Coordinates of C-alpha atoms in Angstrom, one line a residue:
M357 CA 191.8 68.6 247.4
S358 CA 193.9 70.1 244.9
A359 CA 197.1 68.0 245.4
I360 CA 197.6 65.5 242.3
I361 CA 198.3 62.7 244.6
A362 CA 195.6 60.9 243.3
Q363 CA 197.4 60.1 240.3
G364 CA 200.3 58.6 241.8
R365 CA 201.7 55.2 242.3
F366 CA 203.0 54.5 245.9
D367 CA 205.6 51.8 247.1
A368 CA 204.9 52.4 251.0
V369 CA 201.7 53.0 252.8
A370 CA 203.8 55.1 255.1
V371 CA 204.2 57.7 252.3
G372 CA 200.8 57.8 251.1
E373 CA 199.2 58.2 254.9
Q374 CA 201.7 61.2 255.7
I375 CA 200.4 62.8 252.4
F376 CA 197.0 62.7 253.4
R377 CA 197.6 63.8 256.8
E378 CA 199.4 66.8 255.8
A379 CA 196.7 67.6 253.0
A380 CA 194.0 67.2 255.8
F381 CA 195.7 69.8 257.9
A382 CA 196.4 72.3 255.2
N383 CA 192.7 72.1 254.3
Q384 CA 191.3 72.7 257.8
A385 CA 193.7 75.4 258.7
H386 CA 193.1 77.4 255.5
P387 CA 189.8 77.6 254.5
A388 CA 189.1 78.5 250.6
H389 CA 189.1 82.1 249.8
T390 CA 186.6 83.4 247.2
A391 CA 187.0 86.2 244.7
N392 CA 184.1 87.2 242.4
G393 CA 182.2 84.4 243.4
R394 CA 184.5 81.5 242.6
S395 CA 186.6 79.4 245.0
M396 CA 190.0 80.5 244.9
D397 CA 192.5 77.5 246.5
R398 CA 195.5 79.5 246.5
Y399 CA 197.2 78.5 249.7
R400 CA 196.2 74.7 249.6
Q401 CA 197.5 74.7 245.8
D402 CA 200.9 76.3 246.9
S403 CA 200.9 74.1 250.1
N404 CA 200.4 70.9 248.3
T405 CA 203.0 71.4 245.8
R406 CA 205.5 72.0 248.6
M407 CA 204.5 69.3 250.6
F408 CA 204.6 67.0 247.7
A409 CA 208.1 68.3 246.7
K410 CA 209.3 67.9 250.5
L411 CA 208.2 64.4 250.8
L412 CA 210.0 63.7 247.4
G413 CA 213.2 65.0 248.9
E414 CA 213.0 62.8 251.8
V415 CA 212.3 59.5 250.1
P416 CA 215.1 57.4 248.7
A417 CA 215.7 57.8 245.0
R418 CA 214.4 54.3 243.8
Q419 CA 211.0 55.3 245.5
R420 CA 211.0 58.9 244.3
A421 CA 211.5 57.6 240.8
S422 CA 208.4 55.2 241.3
L423 CA 206.2 58.1 242.5
L424 CA 207.0 60.3 239.6
A425 CA 206.3 57.5 237.1
G426 CA 202.9 58.1 237.5
Y427 CA 202.9 61.6 236.0
R428 CA 203.1 62.8 232.2
Q429 CA 206.7 64.1 232.0
D430 CA 205.5 67.2 230.3
A431 CA 203.2 68.4 233.4
H432 CA 206.8 68.9 235.1
A433 CA 208.1 71.2 232.5
G434 CA 209.7 74.2 234.2
G435 CA 209.8 72.2 237.9
T436 CA 206.8 71.5 239.9
G437 CA 205.4 75.1 239.3
G438 CA 204.9 74.7 235.6
G439 CA 206.9 76.7 232.8
L440 CA 206.5 78.5 229.6
F441 CA 206.7 75.6 227.6
L442 CA 205.6 71.9 227.8
A443 CA 208.5 69.6 227.0
R444 CA 206.5 67.9 224.0
Q445 CA 205.9 71.3 222.6
L446 CA 209.9 71.7 221.9
D447 CA 210.4 68.3 220.6
Q448 CA 210.7 67.8 217.0
V449 CA 209.9 64.5 215.0
L450 CA 212.2 64.1 212.1
D451 CA 210.8 63.3 208.9
Q452 CA 213.0 60.4 208.0
V453 CA 212.1 56.9 209.4
L454 CA 215.2 54.9 210.3
R455 CA 215.2 51.3 208.8
E456 CA 217.3 48.5 209.5
P457 CA 219.3 48.0 206.1
L458 CA 218.6 44.3 204.6
P459 CA 221.6 42.4 202.9
E460 CA 221.9 42.6 199.1
L461 CA 219.8 39.4 197.6
S462 CA 222.0 38.4 194.9
G463 CA 220.1 35.4 193.2
L464 CA 218.1 37.3 190.7
T465 CA 221.3 39.7 189.6
A466 CA 223.9 36.8 189.6
F467 CA 222.1 34.6 187.4
G468 CA 220.1 34.8 184.1
V469 CA 216.1 35.3 184.5
S470 CA 213.8 32.8 182.3
R471 CA 210.1 33.6 181.9
K472 CA 209.2 31.2 179.7
V473 CA 206.9 29.5 181.8
K474 CA 203.6 31.1 182.1
P475 CA 201.5 32.0 185.2
G476 CA 198.9 29.0 185.6
A477 CA 201.3 26.4 184.8
R478 CA 201.6 24.0 187.6
T479 CA 204.6 22.3 186.2
Y480 CA 206.9 22.7 183.4
T481 CA 208.9 20.0 181.3
A482 CA 212.2 20.1 179.7
R483 CA 213.0 17.5 177.0
R484 CA 216.5 16.2 176.4
L485 CA 217.8 14.6 173.3
Y486 CA 220.7 11.8 173.4
E487 CA 222.6 10.8 170.3
A488 CA 224.3 7.7 170.2
G489 CA 226.2 6.1 167.1
S490 CA 229.1 5.2 165.1
A491 CA 230.4 5.0 161.5
T492 CA 233.0 2.9 159.6
I493 CA 234.9 3.1 156.3
Y494 CA 232.8 1.0 153.8
R495 CA 235.0 -1.7 152.0
G496 CA 232.4 -3.1 149.6
G497 CA 230.2 -6.5 150.0
N498 CA 228.2 -7.4 152.7
Q499 CA 230.1 -5.3 155.4
P500 CA 227.7 -4.4 158.3
I501 CA 226.9 -0.9 158.5
P502 CA 226.6 0.6 162.2
R503 CA 223.6 2.3 163.3
S504 CA 222.8 5.7 165.1
T505 CA 220.0 6.1 167.8
L506 CA 218.1 8.5 169.4
R507 CA 216.8 8.7 172.7
Q508 CA 214.5 11.3 174.6
R509 CA 214.2 12.3 178.3
E510 CA 211.8 14.5 180.1
E511 CA 212.5 16.6 183.3
Q512 CA 209.4 17.8 185.1
R513 CA 209.6 20.5 187.7
P514 CA 206.8 21.6 189.8
V515 CA 205.9 25.5 190.0
R516 CA 205.4 26.6 193.8
H517 CA 203.7 30.1 194.9
L518 CA 205.3 32.1 197.6
V519 CA 202.8 34.0 199.6
S520 CA 202.6 36.8 202.3
A521 CA 200.0 39.2 203.7
F522 CA 199.8 42.1 205.8
E523 CA 196.4 43.0 208.1
W524 CA 195.4 45.9 209.8
S525 CA 192.3 47.0 211.5
L526 CA 190.1 50.1 210.9
F527 CA 191.2 51.9 214.1
E528 CA 195.1 50.9 213.3
G529 CA 194.6 52.8 210.0
Q530 CA 192.9 55.8 211.7
S531 CA 195.6 56.3 214.4
A532 CA 198.2 56.0 211.5
D533 CA 196.3 58.7 209.8
F534 CA 196.3 60.6 213.0
G535 CA 200.2 60.0 213.8
N536 CA 201.1 60.5 210.0
F537 CA 202.5 57.0 209.8
S538 CA 202.4 55.2 206.6
L539 CA 201.2 52.3 208.0
V540 CA 200.0 50.3 204.8
T541 CA 202.7 51.2 202.5
E542 CA 205.5 50.2 205.2
G543 CA 203.2 47.0 206.0
V544 CA 203.0 45.9 202.1
Q545 CA 206.7 46.7 201.8
T546 CA 207.5 44.2 204.6
A547 CA 205.3 41.7 203.4
N548 CA 206.9 42.1 199.8
N549 CA 210.5 41.9 201.5
A550 CA 209.3 38.6 203.1
I551 CA 208.4 37.2 199.9
A552 CA 211.8 38.5 198.2
Q553 CA 214.1 36.9 200.7
L554 CA 212.5 33.4 200.5
L555 CA 212.7 33.6 196.6
N556 CA 216.4 34.3 197.0
S557 CA 217.2 31.6 199.7
L558 CA 215.1 29.0 197.4
I559 CA 217.5 30.3 194.6
W560 CA 220.5 29.3 196.5
N561 CA 219.4 26.5 198.6
G562 CA 216.2 24.9 197.1
S563 CA 213.7 22.9 198.9
T564 CA 214.1 19.3 198.5
V565 CA 210.7 19.0 200.2
D566 CA 208.8 21.0 197.9
G567 CA 210.7 19.6 194.8
I568 CA 212.4 23.1 194.0
W569 CA 216.2 22.8 193.1
G570 CA 218.5 25.8 194.0
I571 CA 222.3 25.9 193.3
L572 CA 223.3 24.0 196.5
N573 CA 221.2 21.2 196.3
Y574 CA 221.0 20.7 192.1
P575 CA 221.5 17.0 191.8
W576 CA 223.5 16.9 188.6
L577 CA 226.0 19.8 189.4
D578 CA 229.5 18.4 189.9
K579 CA 231.3 19.6 193.4
K580 CA 234.9 19.9 194.4
V581 CA 236.3 20.4 197.8
S582 CA 239.7 21.8 198.6
A583 CA 241.9 19.7 201.0
D584 CA 243.8 22.7 202.1
T585 CA 242.4 25.7 204.4
F586 CA 243.3 29.0 203.0
T587 CA 244.6 31.8 205.2
P588 CA 246.5 35.0 204.7
A589 CA 249.4 32.6 205.5
S590 CA 248.8 30.1 202.6
D591 CA 251.2 30.1 199.6
P592 CA 249.2 32.2 196.9
I593 CA 250.9 29.7 194.3
D594 CA 248.6 27.0 195.8
V595 CA 245.4 29.3 196.3
K596 CA 245.8 30.2 192.7
A597 CA 246.2 26.9 191.4
W598 CA 243.1 25.5 192.9
V599 CA 241.0 28.3 191.8
M600 CA 242.2 27.9 188.5
S601 CA 241.6 24.2 188.4
L602 CA 237.7 25.0 188.9
L603 CA 237.7 27.5 186.4
N604 CA 239.1 24.9 183.9
Y605 CA 237.0 21.8 185.1
P606 CA 234.1 22.7 182.6
Q607 CA 236.2 23.2 179.7
T608 CA 238.6 20.5 180.1
Q609 CA 235.5 17.6 180.9
S610 CA 233.4 18.9 178.2
K611 CA 236.0 18.7 175.5
E612 CA 236.3 22.6 175.0
V613 CA 232.5 22.6 174.5
F614 CA 231.6 24.5 177.5
V615 CA 233.4 27.7 178.6
P616 CA 232.2 29.2 181.7
T617 CA 231.6 33.0 181.9
D618 CA 231.3 33.9 185.8
V619 CA 232.5 33.1 188.8
I620 CA 230.6 34.0 192.2
M621 CA 231.9 33.2 195.6
G622 CA 231.6 33.6 199.3
G623 CA 232.6 36.9 200.7
N624 CA 235.2 35.5 203.0
L625 CA 236.9 34.0 200.2
F626 CA 236.7 36.7 198.1
R627 CA 238.0 39.2 200.3
L628 CA 241.0 36.8 200.9
L629 CA 242.1 36.4 197.3
N630 CA 241.6 40.1 196.7
D631 CA 243.9 40.7 199.9
M632 CA 246.4 38.2 199.2
P633 CA 249.6 39.5 197.1
M634 CA 250.6 37.2 194.2
S635 CA 254.4 37.6 193.9
V636 CA 255.5 36.8 190.1
T637 CA 259.1 36.5 188.5
N638 CA 258.9 39.7 186.7
G639 CA 258.6 41.7 189.9
S640 CA 254.9 42.9 189.8
N641 CA 252.9 42.5 192.7
I642 CA 249.0 42.0 192.2
S643 CA 246.4 40.2 194.4
V644 CA 245.7 36.7 193.8
L645 CA 242.1 37.6 192.3
R646 CA 243.3 40.0 189.8
Y647 CA 246.3 37.5 188.5
I648 CA 243.3 34.9 188.1
A649 CA 241.4 37.6 186.2
E650 CA 244.1 38.7 183.9
N651 CA 245.4 35.0 182.9
N652 CA 242.7 32.6 183.2
S653 CA 242.3 30.9 179.7
Q654 CA 238.5 31.2 179.7
R655 CA 239.1 35.1 179.5
I656 CA 236.7 35.7 182.4
P657 CA 237.3 39.5 183.5
L658 CA 237.6 40.8 186.7
A659 CA 234.1 42.2 186.4
N660 CA 232.6 38.9 186.5
F661 CA 234.3 37.7 189.5
K662 CA 231.7 38.8 192.4
S663 CA 231.2 38.0 195.8
C664 CA 228.0 37.0 197.8
W665 CA 226.9 36.4 201.3
E666 CA 224.9 33.4 200.5
L667 CA 228.0 31.4 199.8
N668 CA 229.6 32.3 203.3
D669 CA 229.7 29.0 205.1
A670 CA 227.9 27.1 202.1
G671 CA 229.8 23.9 203.0
G672 CA 229.6 24.1 206.6
T673 CA 231.1 26.8 209.0
G674 CA 234.3 28.3 207.8
I675 CA 233.8 26.8 204.2
D676 CA 233.0 29.0 201.6
G677 CA 231.3 28.1 198.3
I678 CA 232.9 29.3 194.9
L679 CA 230.3 28.5 191.7
V680 CA 232.1 28.7 188.3
Y681 CA 229.2 29.0 185.7
R682 CA 227.8 30.2 182.2
K683 CA 225.2 33.2 182.4
D684 CA 223.0 32.4 179.4
A685 CA 220.1 30.6 178.5
Q686 CA 221.6 27.1 178.9
G687 CA 223.5 28.0 182.0
V688 CA 222.0 28.9 185.2
Q689 CA 218.7 30.2 185.2
V690 CA 216.1 31.3 187.5
Q691 CA 212.6 30.1 186.5
M692 CA 210.6 33.2 187.3
V693 CA 207.0 32.4 186.6
Q694 CA 205.3 35.4 188.1
D695 CA 206.6 38.6 189.9
T696 CA 205.2 39.3 193.3
T697 CA 201.8 40.4 192.6
S698 CA 199.3 42.0 194.9
I699 CA 195.5 40.9 194.8
P700 CA 192.5 43.4 195.6
L701 CA 192.1 44.2 199.3
Q702 CA 190.1 41.8 201.5
M703 CA 187.9 43.1 204.1
Q704 CA 186.2 41.3 206.8
G705 CA 184.5 43.4 209.5
F706 CA 187.0 45.9 210.9
Q707 CA 189.9 44.1 209.3
T708 CA 191.5 44.5 205.8
T709 CA 193.9 42.3 204.4
Q710 CA 196.6 42.8 201.8
Y711 CA 197.8 39.6 200.2
L712 CA 200.6 39.3 197.9
Y713 CA 202.0 36.2 196.0
S714 CA 204.7 35.1 193.6
S715 CA 205.2 32.0 191.5
Y716 CA 208.6 30.3 190.9
G717 CA 209.7 27.2 189.1
G718 CA 213.2 26.6 191.0
V719 CA 216.7 26.8 189.2
T720 CA 217.4 25.1 186.1
I721 CA 220.9 24.4 184.5
F722 CA 220.4 22.7 181.3
D723 CA 224.1 22.6 180.1
V724 CA 225.1 21.5 183.6
G725 CA 228.4 20.5 182.4
G726 CA 229.3 24.3 182.2
A727 CA 229.1 24.9 185.8
V728 CA 231.0 23.5 188.9
L729 CA 230.6 24.2 192.5
G730 CA 233.8 24.4 194.7
F731 CA 234.3 24.5 198.5
A732 CA 236.9 25.8 200.3
P733 CA 238.0 26.0 203.9
V734 CA 238.7 29.7 204.8
S735 CA 240.3 31.1 208.0
E736 CA 240.8 34.9 208.2

């Protein structure tokens, strides 16, 4: 029988029985014709086509969709009788593969990166020297002379390895080649991105369980919290005063030893400061952010005020973080031991695996007095 009903999916027994009854009638009433020694099932081919179209027109739309679901869509190009082109022949696959954009990872760009710790080290140690002493005016005789003393202390931190991998089979590779899809390249890049995102999270948040310090869990970093919630309706004088107090804090607390060079804050707080007008007595009207950049005593330029999504809600929902710091060897440093590296391919049976790793030692702030972390409730 030439009808294509054998491929279909039926929701009702009655429809299937009717198809077979009409197909059997057509086959009996119109025997096959022959021409040149070959069977020519002309009438039955046409009859079955018209029959199936008639039946589809009589069944409910939902059932008709179910019947059609069992067939390749390109088999229906041009209607039930076929057409000049198949549907897939006129479909162009674009070269560009669409990807979901990833948020910018600011950890490695906002801070200095140190590579003093070499691959293979399991820990690294920083030594700190403490001085204590006094002096007096000598007036002769047996006057006691004060003594000065020295003390040392070590700070030891671990090196951790961040790992990921991409695995594919021989047959998946063959299918990717056939489909002109860069399976291995895309897969390895995905594993690379996973390590980069983990590294960025550790730079900001650290991991107490693994002994890794980040910005938000650094034990000796002073923290200040605004008592007021900043909104577009807030007094710009009050907002400016609180931010200025953060910029001044390292300098005043260290007796002018530490002067911050950079400021980074959550995007919500940054936009609020940038959009809020700052009215001054001379009649000018600029944003609070620009006013602070042009008038801070630390001479931090506007270009060094940056925003990042990692400090959004850093102090809890609706509470943005703002970090004032030095970007130098004694300020905030990311201890990068080994950049992301791939090792030779590992093959087992039909499976191939590309392993990647990176080695990381956490954040260090050797002159921690040169930095302060603030938290400000923000409502837009």
